[in-house]
PDB file of C-alpha atoms in Angstrom:
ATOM      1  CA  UNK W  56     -29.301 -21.079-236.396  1.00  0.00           C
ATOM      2  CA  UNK W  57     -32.035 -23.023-234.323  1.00  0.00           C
ATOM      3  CA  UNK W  58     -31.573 -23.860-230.516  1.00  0.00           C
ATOM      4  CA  UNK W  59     -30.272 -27.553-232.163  1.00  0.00           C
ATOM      5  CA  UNK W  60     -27.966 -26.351-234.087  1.00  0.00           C
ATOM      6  CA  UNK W  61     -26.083 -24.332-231.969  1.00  0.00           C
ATOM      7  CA  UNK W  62     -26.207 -27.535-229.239  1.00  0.00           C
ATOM      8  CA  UNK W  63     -25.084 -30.276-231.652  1.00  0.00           C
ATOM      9  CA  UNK W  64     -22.042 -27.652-232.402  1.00  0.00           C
ATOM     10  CA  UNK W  65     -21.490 -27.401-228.319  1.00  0.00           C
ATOM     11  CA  UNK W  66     -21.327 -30.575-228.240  1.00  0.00           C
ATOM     12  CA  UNK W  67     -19.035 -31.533-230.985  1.00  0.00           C
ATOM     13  CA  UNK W  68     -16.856 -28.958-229.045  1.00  0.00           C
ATOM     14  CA  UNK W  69     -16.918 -30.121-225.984  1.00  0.00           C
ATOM     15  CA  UNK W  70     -16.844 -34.230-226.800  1.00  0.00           C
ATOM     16  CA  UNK W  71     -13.942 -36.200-227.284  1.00  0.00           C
ATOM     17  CA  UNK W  72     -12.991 -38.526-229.955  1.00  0.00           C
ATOM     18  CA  UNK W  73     -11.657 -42.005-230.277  1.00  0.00           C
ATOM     19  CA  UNK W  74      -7.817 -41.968-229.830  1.00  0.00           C
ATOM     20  CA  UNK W  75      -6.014 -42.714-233.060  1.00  0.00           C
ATOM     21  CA  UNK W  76      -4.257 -45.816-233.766  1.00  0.00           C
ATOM     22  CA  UNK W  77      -0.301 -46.157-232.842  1.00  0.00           C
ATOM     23  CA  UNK W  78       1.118 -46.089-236.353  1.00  0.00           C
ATOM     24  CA  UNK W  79      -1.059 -42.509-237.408  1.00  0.00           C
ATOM     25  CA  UNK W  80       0.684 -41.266-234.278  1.00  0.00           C
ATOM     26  CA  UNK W  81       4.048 -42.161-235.076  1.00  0.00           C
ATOM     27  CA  UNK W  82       3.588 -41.459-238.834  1.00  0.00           C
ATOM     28  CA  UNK W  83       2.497 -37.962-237.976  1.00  0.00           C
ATOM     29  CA  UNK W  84       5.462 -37.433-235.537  1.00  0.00           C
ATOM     30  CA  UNK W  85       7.869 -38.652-238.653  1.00  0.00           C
ATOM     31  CA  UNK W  86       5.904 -36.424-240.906  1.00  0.00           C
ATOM     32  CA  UNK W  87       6.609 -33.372-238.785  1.00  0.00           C
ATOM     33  CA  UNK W  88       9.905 -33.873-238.096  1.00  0.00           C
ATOM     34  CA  UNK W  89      10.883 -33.985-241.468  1.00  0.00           C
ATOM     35  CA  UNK W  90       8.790 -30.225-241.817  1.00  0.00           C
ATOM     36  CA  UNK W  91      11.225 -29.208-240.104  1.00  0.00           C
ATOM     37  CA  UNK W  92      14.463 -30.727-240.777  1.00  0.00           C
ATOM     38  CA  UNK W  93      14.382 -31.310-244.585  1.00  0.00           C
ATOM     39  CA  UNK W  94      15.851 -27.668-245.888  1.00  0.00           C
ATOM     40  CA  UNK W  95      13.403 -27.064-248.723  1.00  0.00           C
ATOM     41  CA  UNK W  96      10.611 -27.932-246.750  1.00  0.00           C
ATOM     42  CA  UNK W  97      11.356 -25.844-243.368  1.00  0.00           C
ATOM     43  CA  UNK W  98      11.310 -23.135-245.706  1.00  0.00           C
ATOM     44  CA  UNK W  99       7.598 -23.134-246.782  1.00  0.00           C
ATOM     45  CA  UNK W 100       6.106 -24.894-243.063  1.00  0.00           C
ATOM     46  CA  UNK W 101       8.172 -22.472-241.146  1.00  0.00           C
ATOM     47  CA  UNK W 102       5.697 -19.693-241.770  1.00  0.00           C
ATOM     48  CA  UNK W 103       3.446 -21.691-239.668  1.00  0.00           C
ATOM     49  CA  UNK W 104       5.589 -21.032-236.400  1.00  0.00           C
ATOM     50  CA  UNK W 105       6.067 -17.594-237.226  1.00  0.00           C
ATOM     51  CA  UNK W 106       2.544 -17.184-236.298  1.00  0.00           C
ATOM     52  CA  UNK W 107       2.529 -18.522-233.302  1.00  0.00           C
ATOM     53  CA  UNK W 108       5.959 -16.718-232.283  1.00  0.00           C
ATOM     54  CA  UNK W 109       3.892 -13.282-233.560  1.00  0.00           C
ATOM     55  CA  UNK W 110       0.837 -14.231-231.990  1.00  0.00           C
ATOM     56  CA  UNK W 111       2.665 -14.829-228.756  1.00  0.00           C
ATOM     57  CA  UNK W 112       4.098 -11.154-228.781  1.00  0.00           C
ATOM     58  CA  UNK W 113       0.846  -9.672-229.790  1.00  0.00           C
ATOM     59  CA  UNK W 114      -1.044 -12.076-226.703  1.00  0.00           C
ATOM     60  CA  UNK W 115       1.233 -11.088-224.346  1.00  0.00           C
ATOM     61  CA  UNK W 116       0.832  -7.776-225.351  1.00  0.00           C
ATOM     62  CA  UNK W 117      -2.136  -7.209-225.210  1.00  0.00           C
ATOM     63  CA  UNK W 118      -2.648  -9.427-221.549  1.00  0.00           C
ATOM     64  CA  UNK W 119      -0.185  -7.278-220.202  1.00  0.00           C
ATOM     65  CA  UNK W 120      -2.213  -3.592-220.601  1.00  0.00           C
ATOM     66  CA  UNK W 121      -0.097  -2.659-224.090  1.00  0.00           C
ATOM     67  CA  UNK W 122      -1.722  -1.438-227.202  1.00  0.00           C
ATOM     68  CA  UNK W 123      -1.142  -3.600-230.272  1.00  0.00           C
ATOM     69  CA  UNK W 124      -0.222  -1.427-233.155  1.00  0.00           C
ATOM     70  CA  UNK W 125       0.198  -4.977-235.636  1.00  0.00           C
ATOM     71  CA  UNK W 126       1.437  -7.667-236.589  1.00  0.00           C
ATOM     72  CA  UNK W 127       3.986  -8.077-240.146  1.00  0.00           C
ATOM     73  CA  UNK W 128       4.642 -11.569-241.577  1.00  0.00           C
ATOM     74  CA  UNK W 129       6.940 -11.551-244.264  1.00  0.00           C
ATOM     75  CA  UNK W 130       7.939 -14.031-247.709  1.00  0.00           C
ATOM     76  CA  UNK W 131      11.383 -14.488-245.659  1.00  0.00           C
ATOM     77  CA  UNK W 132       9.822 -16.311-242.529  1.00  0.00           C
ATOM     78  CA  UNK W 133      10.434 -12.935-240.455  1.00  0.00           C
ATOM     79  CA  UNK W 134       7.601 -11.193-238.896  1.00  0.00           C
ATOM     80  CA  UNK W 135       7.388  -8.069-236.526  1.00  0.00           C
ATOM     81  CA  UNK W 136       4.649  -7.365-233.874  1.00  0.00           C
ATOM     82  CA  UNK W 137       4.459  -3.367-232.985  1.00  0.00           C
ATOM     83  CA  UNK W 138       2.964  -2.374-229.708  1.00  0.00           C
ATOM     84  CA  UNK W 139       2.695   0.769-227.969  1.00  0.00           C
ATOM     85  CA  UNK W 140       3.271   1.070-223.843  1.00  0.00           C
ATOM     86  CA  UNK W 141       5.917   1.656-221.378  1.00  0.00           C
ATOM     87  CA  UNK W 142       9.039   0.793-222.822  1.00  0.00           C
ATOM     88  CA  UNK W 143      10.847  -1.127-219.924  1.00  0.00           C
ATOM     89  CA  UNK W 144       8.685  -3.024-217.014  1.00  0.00           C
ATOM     90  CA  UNK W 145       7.266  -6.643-216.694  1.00  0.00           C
ATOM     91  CA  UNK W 146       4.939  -5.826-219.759  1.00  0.00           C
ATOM     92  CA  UNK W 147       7.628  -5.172-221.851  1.00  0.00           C
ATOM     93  CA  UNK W 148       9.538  -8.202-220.699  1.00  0.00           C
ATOM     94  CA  UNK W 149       6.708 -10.652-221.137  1.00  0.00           C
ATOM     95  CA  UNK W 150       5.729  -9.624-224.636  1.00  0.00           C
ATOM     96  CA  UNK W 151       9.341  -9.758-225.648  1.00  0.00           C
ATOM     97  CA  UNK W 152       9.817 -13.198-223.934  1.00  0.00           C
ATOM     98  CA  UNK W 153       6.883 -14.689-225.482  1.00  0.00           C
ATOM     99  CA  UNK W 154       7.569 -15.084-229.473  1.00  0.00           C
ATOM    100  CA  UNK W 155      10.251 -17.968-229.202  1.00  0.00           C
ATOM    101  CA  UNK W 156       8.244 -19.511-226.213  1.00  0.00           C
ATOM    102  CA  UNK W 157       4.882 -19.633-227.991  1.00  0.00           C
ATOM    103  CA  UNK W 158       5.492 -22.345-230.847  1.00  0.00           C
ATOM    104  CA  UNK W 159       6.789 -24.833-227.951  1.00  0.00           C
ATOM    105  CA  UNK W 160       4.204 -23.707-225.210  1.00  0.00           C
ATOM    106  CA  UNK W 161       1.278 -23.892-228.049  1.00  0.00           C
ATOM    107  CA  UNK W 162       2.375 -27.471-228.845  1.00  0.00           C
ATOM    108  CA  UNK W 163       2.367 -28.860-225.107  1.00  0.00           C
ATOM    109  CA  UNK W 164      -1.516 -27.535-224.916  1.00  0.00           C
ATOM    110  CA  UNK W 165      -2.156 -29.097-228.161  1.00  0.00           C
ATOM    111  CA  UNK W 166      -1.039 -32.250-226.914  1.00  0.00           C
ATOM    112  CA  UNK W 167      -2.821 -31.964-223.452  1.00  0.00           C
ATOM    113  CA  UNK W 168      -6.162 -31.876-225.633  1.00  0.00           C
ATOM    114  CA  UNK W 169      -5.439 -34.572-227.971  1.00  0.00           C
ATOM    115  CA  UNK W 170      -4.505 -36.782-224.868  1.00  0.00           C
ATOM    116  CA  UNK W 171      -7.691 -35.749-223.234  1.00  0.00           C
ATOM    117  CA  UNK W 172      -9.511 -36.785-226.953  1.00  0.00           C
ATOM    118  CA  UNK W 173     -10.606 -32.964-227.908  1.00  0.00           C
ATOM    119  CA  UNK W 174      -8.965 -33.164-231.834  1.00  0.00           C
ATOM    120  CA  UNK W 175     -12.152 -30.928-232.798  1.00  0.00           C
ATOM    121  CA  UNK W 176     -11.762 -28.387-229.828  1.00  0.00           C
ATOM    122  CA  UNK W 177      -8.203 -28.216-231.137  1.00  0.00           C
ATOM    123  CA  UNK W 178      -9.091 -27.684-234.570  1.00  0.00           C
ATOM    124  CA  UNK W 179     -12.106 -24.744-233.807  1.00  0.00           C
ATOM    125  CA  UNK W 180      -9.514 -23.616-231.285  1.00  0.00           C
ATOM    126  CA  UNK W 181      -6.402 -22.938-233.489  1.00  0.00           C
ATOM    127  CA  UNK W 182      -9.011 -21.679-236.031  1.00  0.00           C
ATOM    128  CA  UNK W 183     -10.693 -18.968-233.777  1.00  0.00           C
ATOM    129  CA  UNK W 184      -7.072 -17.660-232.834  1.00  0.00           C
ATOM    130  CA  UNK W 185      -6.133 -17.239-236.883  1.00  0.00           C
ATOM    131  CA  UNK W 186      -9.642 -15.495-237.144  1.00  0.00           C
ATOM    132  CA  UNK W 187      -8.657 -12.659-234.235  1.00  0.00           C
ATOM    133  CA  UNK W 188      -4.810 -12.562-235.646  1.00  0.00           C
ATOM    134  CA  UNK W 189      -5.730 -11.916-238.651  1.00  0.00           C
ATOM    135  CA  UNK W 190      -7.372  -8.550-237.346  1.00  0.00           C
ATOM    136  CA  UNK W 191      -3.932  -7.165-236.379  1.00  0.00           C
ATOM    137  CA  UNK W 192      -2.189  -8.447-239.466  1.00  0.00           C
ATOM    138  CA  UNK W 193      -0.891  -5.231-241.406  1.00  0.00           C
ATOM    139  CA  UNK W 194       0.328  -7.014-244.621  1.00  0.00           C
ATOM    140  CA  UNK W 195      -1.163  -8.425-247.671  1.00  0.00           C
ATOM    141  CA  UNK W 196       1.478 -11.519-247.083  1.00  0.00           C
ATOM    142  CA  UNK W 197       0.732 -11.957-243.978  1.00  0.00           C
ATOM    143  CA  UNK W 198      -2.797 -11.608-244.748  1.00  0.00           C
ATOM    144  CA  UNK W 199      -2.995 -13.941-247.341  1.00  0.00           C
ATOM    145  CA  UNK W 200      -0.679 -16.430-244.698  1.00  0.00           C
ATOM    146  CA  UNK W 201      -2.957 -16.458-242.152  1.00  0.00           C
ATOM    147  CA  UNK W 202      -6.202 -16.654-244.121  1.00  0.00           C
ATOM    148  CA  UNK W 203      -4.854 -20.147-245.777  1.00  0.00           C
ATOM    149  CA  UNK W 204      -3.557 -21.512-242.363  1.00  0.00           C
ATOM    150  CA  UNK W 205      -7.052 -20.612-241.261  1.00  0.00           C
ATOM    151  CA  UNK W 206      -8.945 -21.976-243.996  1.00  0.00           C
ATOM    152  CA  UNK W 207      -7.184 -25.003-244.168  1.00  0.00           C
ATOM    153  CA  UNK W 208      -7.669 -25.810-240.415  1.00  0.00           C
ATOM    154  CA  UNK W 209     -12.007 -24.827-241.284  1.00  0.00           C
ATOM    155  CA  UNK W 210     -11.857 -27.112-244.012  1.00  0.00           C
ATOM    156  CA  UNK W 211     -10.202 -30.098-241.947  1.00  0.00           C
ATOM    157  CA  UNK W 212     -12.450 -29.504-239.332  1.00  0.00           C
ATOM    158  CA  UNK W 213     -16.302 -29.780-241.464  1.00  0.00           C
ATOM    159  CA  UNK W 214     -15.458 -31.680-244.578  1.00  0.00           C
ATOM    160  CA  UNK W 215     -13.047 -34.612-243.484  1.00  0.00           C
ATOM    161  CA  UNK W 216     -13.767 -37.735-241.628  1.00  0.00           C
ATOM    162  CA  UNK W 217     -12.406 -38.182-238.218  1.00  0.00           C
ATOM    163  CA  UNK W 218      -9.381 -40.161-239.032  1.00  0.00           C
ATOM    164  CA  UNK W 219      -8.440 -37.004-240.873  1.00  0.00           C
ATOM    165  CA  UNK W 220      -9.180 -34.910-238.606  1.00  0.00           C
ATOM    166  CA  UNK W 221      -7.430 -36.773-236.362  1.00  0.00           C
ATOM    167  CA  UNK W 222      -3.769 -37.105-238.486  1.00  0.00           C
ATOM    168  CA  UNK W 223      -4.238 -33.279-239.187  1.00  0.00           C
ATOM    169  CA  UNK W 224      -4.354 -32.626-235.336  1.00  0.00           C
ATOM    170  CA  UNK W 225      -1.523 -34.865-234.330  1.00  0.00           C
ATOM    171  CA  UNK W 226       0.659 -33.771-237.457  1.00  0.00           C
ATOM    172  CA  UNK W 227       0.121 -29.929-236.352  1.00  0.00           C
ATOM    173  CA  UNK W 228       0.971 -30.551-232.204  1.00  0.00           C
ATOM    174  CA  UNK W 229       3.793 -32.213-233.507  1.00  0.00           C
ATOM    175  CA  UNK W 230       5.067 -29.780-235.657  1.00  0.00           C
ATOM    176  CA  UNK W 231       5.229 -26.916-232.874  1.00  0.00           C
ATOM    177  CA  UNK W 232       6.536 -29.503-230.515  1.00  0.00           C
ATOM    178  CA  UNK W 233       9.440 -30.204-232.675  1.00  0.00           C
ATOM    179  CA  UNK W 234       9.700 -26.616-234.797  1.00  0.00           C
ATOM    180  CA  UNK W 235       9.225 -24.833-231.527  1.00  0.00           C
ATOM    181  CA  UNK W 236      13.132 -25.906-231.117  1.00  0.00           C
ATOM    182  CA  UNK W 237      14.499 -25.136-234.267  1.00  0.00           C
ATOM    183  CA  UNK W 238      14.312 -21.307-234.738  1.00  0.00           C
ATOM    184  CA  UNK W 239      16.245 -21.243-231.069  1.00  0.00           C
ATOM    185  CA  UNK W 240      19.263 -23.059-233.068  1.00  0.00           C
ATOM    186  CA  UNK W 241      18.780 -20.336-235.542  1.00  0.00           C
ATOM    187  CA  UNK W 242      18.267 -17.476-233.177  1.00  0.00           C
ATOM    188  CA  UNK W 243      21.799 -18.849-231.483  1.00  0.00           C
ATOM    189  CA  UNK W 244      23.323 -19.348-234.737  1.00  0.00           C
ATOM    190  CA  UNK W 245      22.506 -16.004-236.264  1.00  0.00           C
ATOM    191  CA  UNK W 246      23.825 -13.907-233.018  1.00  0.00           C
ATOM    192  CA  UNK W 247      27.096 -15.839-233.552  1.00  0.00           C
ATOM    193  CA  UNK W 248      26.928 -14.988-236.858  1.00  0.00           C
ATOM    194  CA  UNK W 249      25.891 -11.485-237.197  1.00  0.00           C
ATOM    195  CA  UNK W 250      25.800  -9.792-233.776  1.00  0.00           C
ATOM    196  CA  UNK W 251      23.417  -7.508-234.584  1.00  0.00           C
ATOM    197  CA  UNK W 252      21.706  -7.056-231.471  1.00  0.00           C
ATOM    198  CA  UNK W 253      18.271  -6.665-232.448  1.00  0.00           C
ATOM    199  CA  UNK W 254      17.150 -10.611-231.846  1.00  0.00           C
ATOM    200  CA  UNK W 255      14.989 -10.651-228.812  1.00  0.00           C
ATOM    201  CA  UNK W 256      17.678 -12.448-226.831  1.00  0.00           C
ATOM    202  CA  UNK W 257      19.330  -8.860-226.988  1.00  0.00           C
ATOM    203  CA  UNK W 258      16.306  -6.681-225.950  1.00  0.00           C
ATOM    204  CA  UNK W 259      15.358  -8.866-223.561  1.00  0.00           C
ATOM    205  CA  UNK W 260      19.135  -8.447-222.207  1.00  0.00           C
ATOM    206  CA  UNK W 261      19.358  -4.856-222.512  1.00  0.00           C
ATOM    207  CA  UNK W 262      15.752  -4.974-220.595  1.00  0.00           C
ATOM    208  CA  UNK W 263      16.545  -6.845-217.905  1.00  0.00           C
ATOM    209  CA  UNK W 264      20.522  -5.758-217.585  1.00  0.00           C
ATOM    210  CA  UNK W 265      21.098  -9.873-217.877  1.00  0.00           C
ATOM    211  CA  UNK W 266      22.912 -11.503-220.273  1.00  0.00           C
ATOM    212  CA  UNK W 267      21.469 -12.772-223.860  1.00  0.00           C
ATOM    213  CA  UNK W 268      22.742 -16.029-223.297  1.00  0.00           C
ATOM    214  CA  UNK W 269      20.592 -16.617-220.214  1.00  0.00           C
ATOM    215  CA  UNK W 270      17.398 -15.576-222.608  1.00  0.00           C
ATOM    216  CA  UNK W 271      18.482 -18.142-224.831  1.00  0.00           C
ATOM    217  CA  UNK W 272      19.033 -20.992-222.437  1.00  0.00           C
ATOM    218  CA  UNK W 273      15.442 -20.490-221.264  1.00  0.00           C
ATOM    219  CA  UNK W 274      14.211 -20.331-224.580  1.00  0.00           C
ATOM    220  CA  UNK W 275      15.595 -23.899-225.103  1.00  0.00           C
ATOM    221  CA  UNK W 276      14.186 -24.851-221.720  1.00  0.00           C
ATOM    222  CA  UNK W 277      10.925 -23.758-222.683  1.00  0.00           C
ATOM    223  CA  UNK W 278      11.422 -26.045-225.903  1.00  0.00           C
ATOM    224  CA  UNK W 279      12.676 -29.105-225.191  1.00  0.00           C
ATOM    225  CA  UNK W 280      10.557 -29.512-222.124  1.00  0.00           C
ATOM    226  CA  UNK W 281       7.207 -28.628-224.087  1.00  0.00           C
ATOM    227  CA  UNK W 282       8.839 -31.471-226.944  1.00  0.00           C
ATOM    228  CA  UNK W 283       9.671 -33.897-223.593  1.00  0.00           C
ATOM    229  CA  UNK W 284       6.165 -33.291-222.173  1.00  0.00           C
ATOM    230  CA  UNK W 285       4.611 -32.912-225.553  1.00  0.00           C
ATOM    231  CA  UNK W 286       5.585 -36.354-227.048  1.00  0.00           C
ATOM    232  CA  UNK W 287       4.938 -38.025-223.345  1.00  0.00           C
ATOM    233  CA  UNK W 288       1.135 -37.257-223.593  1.00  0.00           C
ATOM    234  CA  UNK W 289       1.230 -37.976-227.324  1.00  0.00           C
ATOM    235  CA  UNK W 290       2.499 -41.381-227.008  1.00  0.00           C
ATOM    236  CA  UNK W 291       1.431 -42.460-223.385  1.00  0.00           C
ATOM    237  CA  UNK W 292      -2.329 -42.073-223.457  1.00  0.00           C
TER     238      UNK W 292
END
């Protein structure tokens, strides 16, 4: 790769793009939201934010000074992120904290770039993170999961016209903006439910002596004002 190469690339980076018309922004936030309420469908796209709530364990984890043993994403939307450290402490608590907080969190940044214009730093972006996840993936599911997410985005990115580009990179912010939200519903839901005590509401609880419900309350914080501030830059710039 010649010295021309690598600066048209740097500059595709670092350049902004035209803004997308009204309706594409509007059809993409209808397109989402019915990922994620329509039964059938939440099924299948809900993989997606189970790798951004196991990438934000395995971030935090590793940020924080622990060793990440791997990452598991199974057929059933579940997925477990092993790492090794001290088991109480800040690090522990910010790893923990960080799965149902990532979807919603990833979403606001997505929409700060697409309001600044950057739809193909978000795209090389999101891609470059799949790439290093799929390092710590221990699975052949969650291989296979992560190489397609990846690929797709890759493919988006060099062989579609920026219009494309463009609805792909709304249509994903979206998605975590609004799916951030729902798994917190489920999370709630389940510990009604089944009372298990193994959701991280309940280690973060038993790591902090606090009670679960205060874990989840912030965990909807963190969601509906990433979806508040999200949507805001989406549909104000």
């Amino acid at each position: 790769m010649n010295v021309a190469s690598i600066t048209e690339m740097w500059d595709r980076l670092t350049g902004t793009q035209p803004d997308p018309s009204r309706w594409l922004i509007g059809a993409t936030a209808l397109l989402a939201l019915a990922a994620v309420l329509v039964r059938g469908v939440w099924h299948v796209t809900r993989n997606a934010v189970t790798i951004a709530h196991e990438g934000g364990h395995g971030l935090l984890a590793l940020l924080t000074g622990r060793r990440l043993e791997g990452i598991r994403l199974h057929s059933d939307t579940s997925g477990l992120t092993v790492s090794r450290g001290r088991p109480r402490g800040p690090g522990m608590v910010l790893t923990a904290a960080a799965g149902y907080t990532a979807p919603p969190l990833l979403g606001l940044a997505g929409a700060a770039l697409l309001a600044a214009g950057h739809i193909t730093a978000l795209l090389w972006g999101a891609t470059a993170l799949l790439l290093v996840m799929l390092v710590m993936i221990r699975n052949a599911y969650g291989a296979l999961t992560v190489v397609i997410t990846g690929a797709l985005f890759l493919l988006v990115s060099w062989l579609t016209k920026a219009q494309v580009q463009a609805a792909f990179a709304y249509l994903v912010v979206w998605f975590l903006l609004v799916g951030g939200a729902r798994p917190v519903f489920e999370l709630q839901s389940t510990r009604r439910r089944e009372r298990s005590g193994t959701s991280d509401a309940d280690q973060l609880a038993r790591l902090t002596h606090t009670p679960a419900a205060l874990w989840l309350l912030l965990f909807y914080a963190v969601a509906i004002c990433s979806l508040i501030g999200g949507a805001r830059w989406l549909l104000l710039q």
